[in-house]
GROMACS .gro file of C-alpha atoms in nm:
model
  257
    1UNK     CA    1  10.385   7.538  -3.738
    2UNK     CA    2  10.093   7.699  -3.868
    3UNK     CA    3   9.971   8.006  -3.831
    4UNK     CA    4   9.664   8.111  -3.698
    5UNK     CA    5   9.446   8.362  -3.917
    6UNK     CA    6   9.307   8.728  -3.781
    7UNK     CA    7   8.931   8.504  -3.869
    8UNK     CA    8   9.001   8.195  -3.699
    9UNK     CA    9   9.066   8.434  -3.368
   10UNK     CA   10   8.723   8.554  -3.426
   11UNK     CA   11   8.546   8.265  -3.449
   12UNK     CA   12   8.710   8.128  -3.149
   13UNK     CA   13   8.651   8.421  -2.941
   14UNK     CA   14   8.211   8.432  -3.007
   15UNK     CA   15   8.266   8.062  -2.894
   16UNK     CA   16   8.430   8.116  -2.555
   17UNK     CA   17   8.209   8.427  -2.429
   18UNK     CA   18   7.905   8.258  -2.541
   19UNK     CA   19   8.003   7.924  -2.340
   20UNK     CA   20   8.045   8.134  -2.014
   21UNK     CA   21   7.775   8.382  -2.021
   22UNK     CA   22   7.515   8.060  -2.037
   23UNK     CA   23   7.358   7.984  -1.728
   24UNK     CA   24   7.091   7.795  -1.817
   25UNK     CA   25   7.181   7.456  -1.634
   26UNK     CA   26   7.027   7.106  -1.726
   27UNK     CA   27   6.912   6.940  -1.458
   28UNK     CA   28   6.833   6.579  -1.473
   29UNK     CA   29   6.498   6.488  -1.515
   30UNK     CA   30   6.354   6.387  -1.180
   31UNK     CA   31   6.099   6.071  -1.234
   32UNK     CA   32   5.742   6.096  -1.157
   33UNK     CA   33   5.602   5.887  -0.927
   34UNK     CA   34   5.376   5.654  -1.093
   35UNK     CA   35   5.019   5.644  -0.982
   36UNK     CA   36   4.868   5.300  -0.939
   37UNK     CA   37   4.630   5.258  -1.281
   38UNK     CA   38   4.249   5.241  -1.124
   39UNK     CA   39   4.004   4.992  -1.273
   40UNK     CA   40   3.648   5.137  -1.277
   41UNK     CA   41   3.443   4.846  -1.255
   42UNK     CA   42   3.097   4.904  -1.413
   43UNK     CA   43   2.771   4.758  -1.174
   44UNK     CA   44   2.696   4.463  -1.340
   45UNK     CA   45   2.351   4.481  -1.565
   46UNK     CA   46   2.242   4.156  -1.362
   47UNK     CA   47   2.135   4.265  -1.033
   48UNK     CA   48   2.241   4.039  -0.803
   49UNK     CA   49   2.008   3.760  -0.671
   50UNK     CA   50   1.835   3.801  -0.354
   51UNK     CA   51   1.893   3.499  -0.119
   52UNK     CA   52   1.608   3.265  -0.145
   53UNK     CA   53   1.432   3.099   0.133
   54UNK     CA   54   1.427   2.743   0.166
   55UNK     CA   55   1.171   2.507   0.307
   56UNK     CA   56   1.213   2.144   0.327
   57UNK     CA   57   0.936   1.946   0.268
   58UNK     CA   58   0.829   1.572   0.377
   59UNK     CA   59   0.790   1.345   0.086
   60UNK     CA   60   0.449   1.275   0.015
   61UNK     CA   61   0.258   1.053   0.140
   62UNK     CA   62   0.175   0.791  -0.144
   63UNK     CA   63  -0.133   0.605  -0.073
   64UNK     CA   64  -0.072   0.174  -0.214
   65UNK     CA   65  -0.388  -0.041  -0.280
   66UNK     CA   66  -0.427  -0.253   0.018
   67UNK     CA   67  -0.165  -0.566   0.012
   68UNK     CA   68  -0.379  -0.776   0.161
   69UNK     CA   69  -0.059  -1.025   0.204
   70UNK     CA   70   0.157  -0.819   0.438
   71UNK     CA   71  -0.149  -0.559   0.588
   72UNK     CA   72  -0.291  -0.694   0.958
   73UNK     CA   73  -0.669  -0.799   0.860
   74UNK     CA   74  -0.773  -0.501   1.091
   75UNK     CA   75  -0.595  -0.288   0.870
   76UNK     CA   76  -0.774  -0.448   0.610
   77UNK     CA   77  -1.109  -0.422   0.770
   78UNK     CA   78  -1.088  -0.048   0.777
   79UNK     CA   79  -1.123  -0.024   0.394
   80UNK     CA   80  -1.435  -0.183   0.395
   81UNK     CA   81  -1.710  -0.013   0.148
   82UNK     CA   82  -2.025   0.111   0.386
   83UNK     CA   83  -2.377   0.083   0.279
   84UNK     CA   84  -2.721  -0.015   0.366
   85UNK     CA   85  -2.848  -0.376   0.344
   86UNK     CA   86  -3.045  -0.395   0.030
   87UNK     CA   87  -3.393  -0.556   0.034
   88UNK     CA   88  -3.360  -0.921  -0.022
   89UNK     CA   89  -3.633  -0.974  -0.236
   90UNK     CA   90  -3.563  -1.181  -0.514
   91UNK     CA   91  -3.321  -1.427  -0.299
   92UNK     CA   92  -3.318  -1.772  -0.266
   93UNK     CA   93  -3.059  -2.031  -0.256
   94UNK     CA   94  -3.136  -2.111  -0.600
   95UNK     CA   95  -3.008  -1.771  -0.693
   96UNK     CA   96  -2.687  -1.926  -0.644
   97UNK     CA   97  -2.645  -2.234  -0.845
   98UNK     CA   98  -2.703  -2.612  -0.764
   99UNK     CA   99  -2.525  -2.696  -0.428
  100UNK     CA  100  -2.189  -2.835  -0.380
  101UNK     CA  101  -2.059  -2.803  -0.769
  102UNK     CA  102  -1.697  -2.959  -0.865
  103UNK     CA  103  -1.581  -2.649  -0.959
  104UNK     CA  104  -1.189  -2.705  -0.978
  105UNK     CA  105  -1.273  -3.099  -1.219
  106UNK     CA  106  -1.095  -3.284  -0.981
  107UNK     CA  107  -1.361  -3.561  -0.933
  108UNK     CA  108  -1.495  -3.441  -0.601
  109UNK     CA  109  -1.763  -3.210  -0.531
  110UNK     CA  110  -1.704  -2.911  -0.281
  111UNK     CA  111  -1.867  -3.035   0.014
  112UNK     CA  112  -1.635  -3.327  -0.015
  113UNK     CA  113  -1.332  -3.095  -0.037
  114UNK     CA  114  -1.419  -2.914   0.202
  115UNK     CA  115  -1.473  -3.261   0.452
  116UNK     CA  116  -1.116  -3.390   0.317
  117UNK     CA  117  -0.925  -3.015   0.415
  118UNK     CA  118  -1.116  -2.968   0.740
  119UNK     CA  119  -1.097  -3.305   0.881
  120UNK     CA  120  -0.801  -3.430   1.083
  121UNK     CA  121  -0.847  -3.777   1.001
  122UNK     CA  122  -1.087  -3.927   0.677
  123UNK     CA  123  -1.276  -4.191   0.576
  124UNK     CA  124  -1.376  -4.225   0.246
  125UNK     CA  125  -1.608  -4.427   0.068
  126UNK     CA  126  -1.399  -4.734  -0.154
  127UNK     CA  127  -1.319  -4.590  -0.516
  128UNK     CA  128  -1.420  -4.243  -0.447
  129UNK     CA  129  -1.347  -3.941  -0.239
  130UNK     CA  130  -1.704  -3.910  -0.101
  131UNK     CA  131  -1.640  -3.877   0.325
  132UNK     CA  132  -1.814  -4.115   0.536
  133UNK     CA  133  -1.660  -4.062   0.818
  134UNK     CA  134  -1.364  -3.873   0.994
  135UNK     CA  135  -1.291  -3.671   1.315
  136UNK     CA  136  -1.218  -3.230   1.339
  137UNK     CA  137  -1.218  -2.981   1.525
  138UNK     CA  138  -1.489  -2.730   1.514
  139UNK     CA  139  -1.404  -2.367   1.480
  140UNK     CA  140  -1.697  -2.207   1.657
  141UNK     CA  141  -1.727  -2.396   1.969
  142UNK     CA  142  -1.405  -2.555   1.995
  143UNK     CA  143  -1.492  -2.888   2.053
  144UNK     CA  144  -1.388  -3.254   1.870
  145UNK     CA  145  -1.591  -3.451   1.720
  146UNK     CA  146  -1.594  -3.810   1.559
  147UNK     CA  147  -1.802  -3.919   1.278
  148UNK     CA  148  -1.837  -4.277   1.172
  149UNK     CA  149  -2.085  -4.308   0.979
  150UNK     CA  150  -2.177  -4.051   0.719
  151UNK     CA  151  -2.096  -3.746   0.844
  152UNK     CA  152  -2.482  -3.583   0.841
  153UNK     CA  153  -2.367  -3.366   1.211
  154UNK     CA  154  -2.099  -3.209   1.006
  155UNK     CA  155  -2.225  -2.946   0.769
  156UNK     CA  156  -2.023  -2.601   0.527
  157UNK     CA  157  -2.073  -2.274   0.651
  158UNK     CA  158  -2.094  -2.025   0.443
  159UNK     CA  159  -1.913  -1.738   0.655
  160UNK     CA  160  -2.088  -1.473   0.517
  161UNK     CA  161  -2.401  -1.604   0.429
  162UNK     CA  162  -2.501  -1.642   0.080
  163UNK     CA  163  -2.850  -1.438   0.197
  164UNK     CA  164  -2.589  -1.139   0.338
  165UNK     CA  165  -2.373  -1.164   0.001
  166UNK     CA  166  -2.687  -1.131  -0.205
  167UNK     CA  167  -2.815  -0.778   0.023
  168UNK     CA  168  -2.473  -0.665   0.005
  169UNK     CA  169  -2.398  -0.688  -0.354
  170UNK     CA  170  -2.445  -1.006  -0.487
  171UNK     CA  171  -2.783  -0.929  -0.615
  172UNK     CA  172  -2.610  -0.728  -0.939
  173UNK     CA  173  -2.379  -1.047  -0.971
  174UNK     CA  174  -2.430  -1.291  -1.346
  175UNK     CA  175  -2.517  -1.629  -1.227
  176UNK     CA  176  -2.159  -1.771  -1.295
  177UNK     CA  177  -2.009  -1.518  -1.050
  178UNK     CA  178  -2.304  -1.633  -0.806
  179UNK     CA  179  -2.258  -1.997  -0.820
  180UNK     CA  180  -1.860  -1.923  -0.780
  181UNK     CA  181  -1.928  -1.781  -0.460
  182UNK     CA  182  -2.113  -2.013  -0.348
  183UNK     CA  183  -1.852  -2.289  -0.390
  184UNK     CA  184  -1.568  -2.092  -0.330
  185UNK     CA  185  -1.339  -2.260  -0.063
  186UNK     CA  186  -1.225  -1.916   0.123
  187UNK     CA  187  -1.588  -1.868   0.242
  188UNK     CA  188  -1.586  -2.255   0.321
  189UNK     CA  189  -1.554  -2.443   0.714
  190UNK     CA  190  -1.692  -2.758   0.873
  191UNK     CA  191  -1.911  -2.657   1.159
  192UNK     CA  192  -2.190  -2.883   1.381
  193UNK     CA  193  -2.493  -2.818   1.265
  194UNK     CA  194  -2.634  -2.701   1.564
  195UNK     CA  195  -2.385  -2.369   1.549
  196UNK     CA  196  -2.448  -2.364   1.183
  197UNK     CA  197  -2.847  -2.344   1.232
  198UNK     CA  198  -2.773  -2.066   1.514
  199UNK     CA  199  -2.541  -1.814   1.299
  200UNK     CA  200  -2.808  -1.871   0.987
  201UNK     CA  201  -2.769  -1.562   0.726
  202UNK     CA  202  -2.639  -1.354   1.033
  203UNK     CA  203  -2.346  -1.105   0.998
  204UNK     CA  204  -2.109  -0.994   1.241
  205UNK     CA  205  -2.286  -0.746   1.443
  206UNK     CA  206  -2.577  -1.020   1.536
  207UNK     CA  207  -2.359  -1.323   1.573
  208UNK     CA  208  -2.028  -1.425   1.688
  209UNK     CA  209  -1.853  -1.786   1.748
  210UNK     CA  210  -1.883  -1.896   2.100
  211UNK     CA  211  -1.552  -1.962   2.117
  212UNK     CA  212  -1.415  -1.626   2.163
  213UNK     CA  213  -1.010  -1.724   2.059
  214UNK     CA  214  -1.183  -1.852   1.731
  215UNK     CA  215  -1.316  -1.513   1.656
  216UNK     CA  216  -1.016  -1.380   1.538
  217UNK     CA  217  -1.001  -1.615   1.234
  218UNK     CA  218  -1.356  -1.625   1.179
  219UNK     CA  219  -1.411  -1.250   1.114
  220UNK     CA  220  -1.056  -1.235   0.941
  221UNK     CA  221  -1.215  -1.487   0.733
  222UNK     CA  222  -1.522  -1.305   0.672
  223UNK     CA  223  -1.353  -0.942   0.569
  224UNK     CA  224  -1.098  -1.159   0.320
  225UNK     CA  225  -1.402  -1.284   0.151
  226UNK     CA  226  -1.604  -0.892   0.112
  227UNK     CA  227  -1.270  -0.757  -0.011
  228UNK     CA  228  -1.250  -1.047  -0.290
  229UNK     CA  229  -1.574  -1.005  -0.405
  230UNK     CA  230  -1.604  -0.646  -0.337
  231UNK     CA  231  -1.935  -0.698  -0.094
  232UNK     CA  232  -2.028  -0.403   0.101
  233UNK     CA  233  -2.101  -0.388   0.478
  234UNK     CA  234  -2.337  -0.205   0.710
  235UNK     CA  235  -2.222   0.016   0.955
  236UNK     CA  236  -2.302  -0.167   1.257
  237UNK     CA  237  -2.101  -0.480   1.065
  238UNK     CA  238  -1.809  -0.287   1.030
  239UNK     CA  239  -1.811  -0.168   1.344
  240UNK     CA  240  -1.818  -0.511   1.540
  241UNK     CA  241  -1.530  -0.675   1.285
  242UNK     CA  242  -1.328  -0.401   1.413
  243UNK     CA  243  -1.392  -0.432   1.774
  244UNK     CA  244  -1.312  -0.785   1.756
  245UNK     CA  245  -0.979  -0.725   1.546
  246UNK     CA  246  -0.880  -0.481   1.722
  247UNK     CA  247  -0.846  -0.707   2.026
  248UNK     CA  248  -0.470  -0.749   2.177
  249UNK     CA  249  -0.555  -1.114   2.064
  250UNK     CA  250  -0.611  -1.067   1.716
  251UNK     CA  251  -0.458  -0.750   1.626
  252UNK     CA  252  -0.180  -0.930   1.450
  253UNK     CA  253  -0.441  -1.150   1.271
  254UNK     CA  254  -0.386  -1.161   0.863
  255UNK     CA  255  -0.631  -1.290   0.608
  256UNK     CA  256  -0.678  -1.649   0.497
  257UNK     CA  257  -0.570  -1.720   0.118
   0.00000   0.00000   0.00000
């Protein structure tokens, strides 16, 4: 066994006083509560966009050059260029070429055309296509009629007169445009002469076909033939075409090709 030294005593002593006059006691740490981290969120440089007001507008309107194919010829009729009639001085029917031209080369002049397109039934000299005879219906008035021998009764209206073309416009025209006109089929029908004498250089505020259901046609016919050319009308014109189109019987009247 061995044998504990006078110094180890010591030593052993300091230890055990020291140990029990301590009373500083260690207490467990007690955790913090942790605070929730907080986000500062900086105003944003872009201030924010006030709502905007909205208005819906209807499309526009878009304005097409007359289609004179699907438009009603009253439509039509309202387009018409206005002016005064221009002093005829200078007219004659000379103005307008030699009468009844072949102007398409098929062999026949225009009167004769016109005869063979207006006429129900024909009769035509042998080894031509001059008409001697034939039967139609007139437009103005109406009534049939029967032609045997040459055909002198039947004669071509101009609808509007060559002596209204030329106060309305014609007058600037080049010859070649003038003797066009004057054979141009649109402005073409068989009438009697009679009715054809009456209507003369007339327009439609001084003269209307007696036959009031062929009125319709015969002033559809008339503002088809000022658009083409570009002819201008008086007021007074312009004002009876649309009274008559405006009718419930011709309202849905459209323009001869």
């Amino acid at each position: 066994m061995k044998r504990i030294t006078p110094l180890l005593l010591l030593v052993l002593a300091i230890i055990f006083f020291r140990s029990c006059g301590s009373t500083n006691v260690v207490e467990p740490a007690v955790p913090q509560p942790t605070m929730p981290s907080v986000v500062s969120l900086a105003p944003s440089t872009t201030p924010e966009a006030s709502p905007v007001a909205t208005t819906t507008l209807p499309a526009p309107q878009v304005t097409d050059p007359v289609n004179t194919t699907e438009s009603t010829a009253v439509q039509i009729a309202q387009t018409l260029m206005e002016r005064g009639r221009a002093a005829s001085t200078g007219y004659s029917r000379d103005q307008f070429g030699s009468a009844w031209k072949d102007v398409d080369h098929n062999g026949c002049d225009t009167r004769n055309d016109i005869l063979q397109r207006d006429f129900t039934t024909v009769v035509l000299a042998s080894g031509n296509c001059k008409v001697i005879g034939g039967t139609w219906t007139d437009p103005y008035s109406n009534e049939s009629y029967t032609f045997l021998e040459q055909p002198s009764g039947a004669q071509i209206d101009h609808v509007v007169a060559l002596k209204n073309a030329w106060e309305m416009g014609a007058d600037m025209w080049s010859a070649d445009k003038r003797e066009q006109y004057a054979n141009d089929p649109l402005n073409l029908v068989v009438t009697i002469a009679s009715l054809n004498q009456k209507k003369s250089d007339s327009n439609a505020a001084s003269w209307l076909p007696p036959y009031k259901p062929g009125r319709c046609n015969f002033i559809a016919r008339q503002v088809a033939v000022k658009i083409k050319y570009q002819l201008y009308v008086t007021a007074s014109e312009k004002v009876a075409m649309l009274k008559v189109l405006s009718t419930s019987e011709c309202q849905d009247t459209i323009l001869p090709k």
